[in-house]
Short mmCIF file of C-alpha atoms in Angstrom, two decimals:
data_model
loop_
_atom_site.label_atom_id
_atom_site.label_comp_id
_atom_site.label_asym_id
_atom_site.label_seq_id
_atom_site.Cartn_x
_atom_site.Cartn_y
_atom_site.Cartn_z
CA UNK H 287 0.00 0.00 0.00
CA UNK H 288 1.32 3.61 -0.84
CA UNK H 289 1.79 5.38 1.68
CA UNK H 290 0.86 9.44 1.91
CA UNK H 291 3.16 11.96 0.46
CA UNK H 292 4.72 14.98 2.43
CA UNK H 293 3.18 17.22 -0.07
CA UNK H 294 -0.37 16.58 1.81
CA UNK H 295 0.56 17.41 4.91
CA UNK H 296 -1.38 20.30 6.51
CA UNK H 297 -4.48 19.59 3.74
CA UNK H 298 -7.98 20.66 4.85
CA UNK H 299 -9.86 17.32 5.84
CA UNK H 300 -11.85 16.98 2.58
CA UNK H 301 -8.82 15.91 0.92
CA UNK H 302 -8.32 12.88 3.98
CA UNK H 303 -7.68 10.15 3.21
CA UNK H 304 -9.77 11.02 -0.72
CA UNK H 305 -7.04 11.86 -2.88
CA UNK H 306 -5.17 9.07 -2.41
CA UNK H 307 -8.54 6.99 -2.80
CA UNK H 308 -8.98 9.14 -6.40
CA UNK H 309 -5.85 8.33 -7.75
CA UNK H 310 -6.24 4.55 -6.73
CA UNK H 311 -3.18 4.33 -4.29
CA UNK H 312 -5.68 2.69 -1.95
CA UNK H 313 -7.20 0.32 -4.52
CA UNK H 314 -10.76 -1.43 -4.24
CA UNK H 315 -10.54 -4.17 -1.08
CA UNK H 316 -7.18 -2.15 0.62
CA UNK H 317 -6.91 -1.07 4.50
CA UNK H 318 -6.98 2.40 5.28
CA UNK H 319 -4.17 3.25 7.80
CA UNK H 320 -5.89 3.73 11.44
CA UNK H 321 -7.21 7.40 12.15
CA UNK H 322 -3.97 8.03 14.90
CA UNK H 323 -1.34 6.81 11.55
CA UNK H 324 -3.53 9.51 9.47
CA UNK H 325 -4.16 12.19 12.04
CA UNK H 326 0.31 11.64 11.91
CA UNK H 327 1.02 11.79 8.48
CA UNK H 328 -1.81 14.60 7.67
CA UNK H 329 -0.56 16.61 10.80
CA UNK H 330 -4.19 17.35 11.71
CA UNK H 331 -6.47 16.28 14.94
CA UNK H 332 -7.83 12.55 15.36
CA UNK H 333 -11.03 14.25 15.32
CA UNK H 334 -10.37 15.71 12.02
CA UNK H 335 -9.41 12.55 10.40
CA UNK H 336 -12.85 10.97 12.11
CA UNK H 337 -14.91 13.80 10.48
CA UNK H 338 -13.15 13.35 6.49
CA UNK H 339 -13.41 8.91 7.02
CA UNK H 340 -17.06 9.43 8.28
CA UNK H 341 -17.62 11.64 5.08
CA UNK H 342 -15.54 8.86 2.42
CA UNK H 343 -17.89 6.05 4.42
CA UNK H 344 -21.45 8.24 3.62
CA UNK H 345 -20.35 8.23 -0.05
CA UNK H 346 -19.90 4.46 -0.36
CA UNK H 347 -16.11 4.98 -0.85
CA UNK H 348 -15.13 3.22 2.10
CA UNK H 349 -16.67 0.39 4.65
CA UNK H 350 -15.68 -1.30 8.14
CA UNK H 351 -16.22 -4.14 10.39
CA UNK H 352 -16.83 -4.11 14.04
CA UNK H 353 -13.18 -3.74 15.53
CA UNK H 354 -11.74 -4.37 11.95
CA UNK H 355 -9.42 -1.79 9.93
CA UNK H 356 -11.64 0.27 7.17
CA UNK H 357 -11.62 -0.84 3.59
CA UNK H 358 -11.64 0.97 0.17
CA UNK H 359 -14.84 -0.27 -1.24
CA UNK H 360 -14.72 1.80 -4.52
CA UNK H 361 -12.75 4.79 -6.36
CA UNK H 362 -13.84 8.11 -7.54
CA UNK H 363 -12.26 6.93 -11.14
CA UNK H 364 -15.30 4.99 -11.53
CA UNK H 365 -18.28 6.91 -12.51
CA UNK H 366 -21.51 5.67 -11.70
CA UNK H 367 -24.60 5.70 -14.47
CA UNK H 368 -26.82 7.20 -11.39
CA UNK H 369 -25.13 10.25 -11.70
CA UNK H 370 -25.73 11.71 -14.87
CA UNK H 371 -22.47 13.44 -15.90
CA UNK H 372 -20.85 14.06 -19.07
CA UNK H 373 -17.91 12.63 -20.91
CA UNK H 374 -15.71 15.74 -20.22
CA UNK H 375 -17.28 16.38 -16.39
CA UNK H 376 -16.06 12.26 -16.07
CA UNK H 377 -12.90 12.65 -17.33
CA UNK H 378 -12.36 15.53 -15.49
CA UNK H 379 -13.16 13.55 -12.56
CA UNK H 380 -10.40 11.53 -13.21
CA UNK H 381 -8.06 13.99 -13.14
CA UNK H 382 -7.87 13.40 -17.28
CA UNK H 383 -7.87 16.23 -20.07
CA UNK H 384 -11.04 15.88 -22.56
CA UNK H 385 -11.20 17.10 -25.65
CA UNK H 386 -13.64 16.76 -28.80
CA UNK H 387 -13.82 17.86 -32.02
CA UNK H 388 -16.97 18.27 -35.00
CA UNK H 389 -16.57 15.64 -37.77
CA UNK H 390 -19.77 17.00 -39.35
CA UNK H 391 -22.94 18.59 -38.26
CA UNK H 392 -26.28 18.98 -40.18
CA UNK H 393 -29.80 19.43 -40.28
CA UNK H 394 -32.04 16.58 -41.50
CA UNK H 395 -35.41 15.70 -41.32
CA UNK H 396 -36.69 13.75 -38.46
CA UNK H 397 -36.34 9.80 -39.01
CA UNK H 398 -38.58 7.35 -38.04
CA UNK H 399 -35.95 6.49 -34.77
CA UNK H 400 -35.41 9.90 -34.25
CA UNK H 401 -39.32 10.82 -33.22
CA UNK H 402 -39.61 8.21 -31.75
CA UNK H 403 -36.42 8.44 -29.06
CA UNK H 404 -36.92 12.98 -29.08
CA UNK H 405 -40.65 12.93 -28.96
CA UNK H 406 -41.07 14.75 -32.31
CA UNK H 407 -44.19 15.24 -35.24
CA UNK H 408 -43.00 13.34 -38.18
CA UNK H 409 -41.96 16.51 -40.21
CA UNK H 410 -39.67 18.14 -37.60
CA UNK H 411 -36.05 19.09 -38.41
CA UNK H 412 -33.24 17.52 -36.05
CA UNK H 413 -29.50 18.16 -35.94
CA UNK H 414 -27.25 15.37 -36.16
CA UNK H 415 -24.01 15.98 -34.63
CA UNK H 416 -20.58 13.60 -35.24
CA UNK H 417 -17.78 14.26 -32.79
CA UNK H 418 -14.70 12.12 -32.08
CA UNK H 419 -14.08 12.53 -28.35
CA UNK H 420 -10.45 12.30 -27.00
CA UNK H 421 -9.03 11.59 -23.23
CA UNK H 422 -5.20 13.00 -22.98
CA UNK H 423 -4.96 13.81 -26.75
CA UNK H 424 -5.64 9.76 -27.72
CA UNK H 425 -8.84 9.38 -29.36
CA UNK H 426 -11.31 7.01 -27.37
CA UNK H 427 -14.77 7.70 -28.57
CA UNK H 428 -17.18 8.61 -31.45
CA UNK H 429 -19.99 10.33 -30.67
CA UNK H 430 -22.97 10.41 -32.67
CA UNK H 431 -26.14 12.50 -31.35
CA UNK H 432 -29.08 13.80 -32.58
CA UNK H 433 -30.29 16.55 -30.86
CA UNK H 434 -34.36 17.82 -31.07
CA UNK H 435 -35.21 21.13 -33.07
CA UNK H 436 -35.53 22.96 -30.33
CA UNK H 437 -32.09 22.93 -28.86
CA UNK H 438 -30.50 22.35 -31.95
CA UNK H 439 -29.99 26.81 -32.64
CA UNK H 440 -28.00 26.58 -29.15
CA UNK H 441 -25.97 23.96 -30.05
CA UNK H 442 -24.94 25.33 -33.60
CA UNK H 443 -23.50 28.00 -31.48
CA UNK H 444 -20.32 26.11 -29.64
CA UNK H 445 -17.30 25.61 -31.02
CA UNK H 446 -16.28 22.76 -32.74
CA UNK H 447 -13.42 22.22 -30.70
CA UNK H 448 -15.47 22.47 -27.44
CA UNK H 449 -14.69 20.12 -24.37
CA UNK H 450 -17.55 20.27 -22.61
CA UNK H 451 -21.12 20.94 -24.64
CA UNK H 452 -23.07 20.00 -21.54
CA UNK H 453 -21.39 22.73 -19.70
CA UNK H 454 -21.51 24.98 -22.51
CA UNK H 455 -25.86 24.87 -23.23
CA UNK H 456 -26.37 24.89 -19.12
CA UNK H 457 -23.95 28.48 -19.52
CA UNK H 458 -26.17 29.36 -22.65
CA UNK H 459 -29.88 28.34 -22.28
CA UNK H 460 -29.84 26.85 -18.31
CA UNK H 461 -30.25 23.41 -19.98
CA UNK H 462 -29.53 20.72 -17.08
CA UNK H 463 -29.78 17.00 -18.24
CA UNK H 464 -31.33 15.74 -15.57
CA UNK H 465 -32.47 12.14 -16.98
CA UNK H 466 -30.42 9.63 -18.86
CA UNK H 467 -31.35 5.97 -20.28
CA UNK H 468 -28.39 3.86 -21.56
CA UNK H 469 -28.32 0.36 -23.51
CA UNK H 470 -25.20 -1.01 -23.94
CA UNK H 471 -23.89 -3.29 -26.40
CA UNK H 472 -21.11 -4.46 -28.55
CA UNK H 473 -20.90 -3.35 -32.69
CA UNK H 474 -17.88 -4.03 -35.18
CA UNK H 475 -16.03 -1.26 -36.10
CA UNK H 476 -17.04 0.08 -40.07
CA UNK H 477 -14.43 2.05 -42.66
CA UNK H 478 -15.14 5.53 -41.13
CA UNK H 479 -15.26 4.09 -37.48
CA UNK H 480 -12.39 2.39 -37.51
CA UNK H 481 -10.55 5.48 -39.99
CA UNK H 482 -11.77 7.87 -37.58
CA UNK H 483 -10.81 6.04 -34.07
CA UNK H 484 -7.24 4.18 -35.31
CA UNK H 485 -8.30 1.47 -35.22
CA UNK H 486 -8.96 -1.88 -37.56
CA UNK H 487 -11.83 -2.68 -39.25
CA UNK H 488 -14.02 -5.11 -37.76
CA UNK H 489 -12.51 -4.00 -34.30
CA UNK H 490 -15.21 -4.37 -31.64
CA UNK H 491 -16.32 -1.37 -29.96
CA UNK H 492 -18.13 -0.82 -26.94
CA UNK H 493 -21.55 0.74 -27.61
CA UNK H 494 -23.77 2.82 -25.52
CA UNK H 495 -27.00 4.31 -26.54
CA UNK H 496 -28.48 7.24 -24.69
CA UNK H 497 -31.64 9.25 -24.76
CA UNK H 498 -31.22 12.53 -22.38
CA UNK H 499 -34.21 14.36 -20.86
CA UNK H 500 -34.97 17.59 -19.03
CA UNK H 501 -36.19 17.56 -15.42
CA UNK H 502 -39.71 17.24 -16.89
CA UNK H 503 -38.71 14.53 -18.86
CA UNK H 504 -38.70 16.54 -22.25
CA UNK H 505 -36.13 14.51 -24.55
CA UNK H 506 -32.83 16.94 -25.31
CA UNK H 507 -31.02 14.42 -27.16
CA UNK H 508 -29.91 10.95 -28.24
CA UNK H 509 -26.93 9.64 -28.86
CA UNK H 510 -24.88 6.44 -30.41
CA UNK H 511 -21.47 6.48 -28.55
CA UNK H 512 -18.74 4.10 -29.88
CA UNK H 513 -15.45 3.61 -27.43
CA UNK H 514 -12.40 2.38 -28.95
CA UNK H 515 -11.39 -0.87 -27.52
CA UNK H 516 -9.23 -0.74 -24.41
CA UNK H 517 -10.18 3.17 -23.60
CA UNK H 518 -12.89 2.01 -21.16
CA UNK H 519 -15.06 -0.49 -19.37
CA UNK H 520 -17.63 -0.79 -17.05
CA UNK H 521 -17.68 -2.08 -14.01
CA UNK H 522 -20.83 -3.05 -11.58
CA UNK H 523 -20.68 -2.01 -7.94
CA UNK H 524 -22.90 -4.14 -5.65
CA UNK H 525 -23.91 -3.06 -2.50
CA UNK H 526 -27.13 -4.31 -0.01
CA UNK H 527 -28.43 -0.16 -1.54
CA UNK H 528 -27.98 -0.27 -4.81
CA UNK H 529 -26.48 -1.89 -8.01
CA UNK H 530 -25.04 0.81 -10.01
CA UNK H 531 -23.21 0.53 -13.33
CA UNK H 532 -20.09 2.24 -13.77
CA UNK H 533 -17.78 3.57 -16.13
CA UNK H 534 -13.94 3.74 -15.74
CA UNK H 535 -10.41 3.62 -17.47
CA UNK H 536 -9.87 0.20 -19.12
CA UNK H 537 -6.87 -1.86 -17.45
CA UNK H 538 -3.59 -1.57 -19.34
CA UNK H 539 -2.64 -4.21 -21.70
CA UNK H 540 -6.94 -4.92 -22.20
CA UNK H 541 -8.61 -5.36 -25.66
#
């Protein structure tokens, strides 16, 4: 187990014991030094240390037995599907750099799938937006969303090169996706795919399908997002609560 650094000495107790949690030194199943070895090292009161572990065992990061040390039970580097956050906001979560960039971008009519998933009248206009998405300047994803005429003006606004569109329509319009719905799957990789991600054809890819809603449940978006194989996986973390799925960096050497 790694133990802390000199460099967080002195912190303010919302960063005991988590950073080292976030950046997986403590890894899923470790023991947490006890709170007199962290009040040490962190140069802070016992009671301090009691106030940040009772705060990491709220949030499901960490767990303990009756007279046993605490244990890691999960890492901030997984993001769970509960909370509705963006590619960039997870990355950024990781402590990662995001970036994207606009393939192509036009207006088309409304198909069949497309009123169906936004809610639409059959003649409506939607914008269909292709982005490759990047994490550290390596291209991991392919994004391909549709968004519903009435956001569409807004989003014909940003950037291309824009990291974070969520962040940029709630600074815009107040837009907050509040609602998500994901089905995930597994495609082979076609020409532009696999041209536009590195990779071979035929690759797999990870697929997951989204529709995004308002608070009232009024569809924003939908999107078909492709991962490039070994950027990602997902992970399920059970507890007696709740069975959330989560998303987090694939292992090194993984297909």
């Amino acid at each position: 187990m790694a133990a802390f650094s000199p460099a967080h000495q002195g912190r303010s107790r919302e960063h005991l014991p988590k950073e080292p949690i976030d950046r997986e030194q403590y890894t899923v199943g470790a023991r947490l030094p006890s709170e007199a070895e962290l009040a040490a090292r962190y140069d802070v009161s016992r009671g301090t240390v009691r106030q940040a572990v009772a705060t990491l065992t709220a949030e499901g990061l960490i767990g303990s037995r009756q007279g046993a040390r605490r244990v890691v039970l999960a890492s901030r580097r997984s993001q769970s599907f509960g909370e509705l956050r963006s590619f960039a906001q997870w990355a950024q979560a990781m402590g990662r750099t995001a970036s994207g960039t606009v393939i192509s971008s036009e207006r088309r009519r409304a198909t069949a799938e497309d009123t169906v998933r936004l809610h639409l009248p059959d003649e409506a206009e939607v914008l269909h937006v292709l982005r490759v998405r990047g994490l550290d300047g390596e291209r991991v994803l392919l994004e391909r969303t549709v968004y519903a005429d009435w956001i569409a003006p807004a989003v014909e606004d940003i950037e291309p090169d824009c990291t974070s569109v969520t962040q940029r329509l709630y600074e815009a319009t107040g837009l907050v996706f509040s609602y998500g719905e994901h089905l995930i799957d597994a495609v082979a990789a076609g020409t532009r795919d696999a041209a536009l991600l590195g990779v071979r054809r035929g690759s797999p890819l990870l697929r997951v399908r989204r529709v995004t809603t308002t608070h009232t449940g009024r569809p924003v978006e939908w999107s078909d997002d492709r991962y490039r194989p070994g950027s990602v996986s997902f992970s399920v973390h059970n507890s007696i609560g709740a069975n959330p799925l989560t998303r987090r960096p694939a292992e090194p050497g993984t297909a």
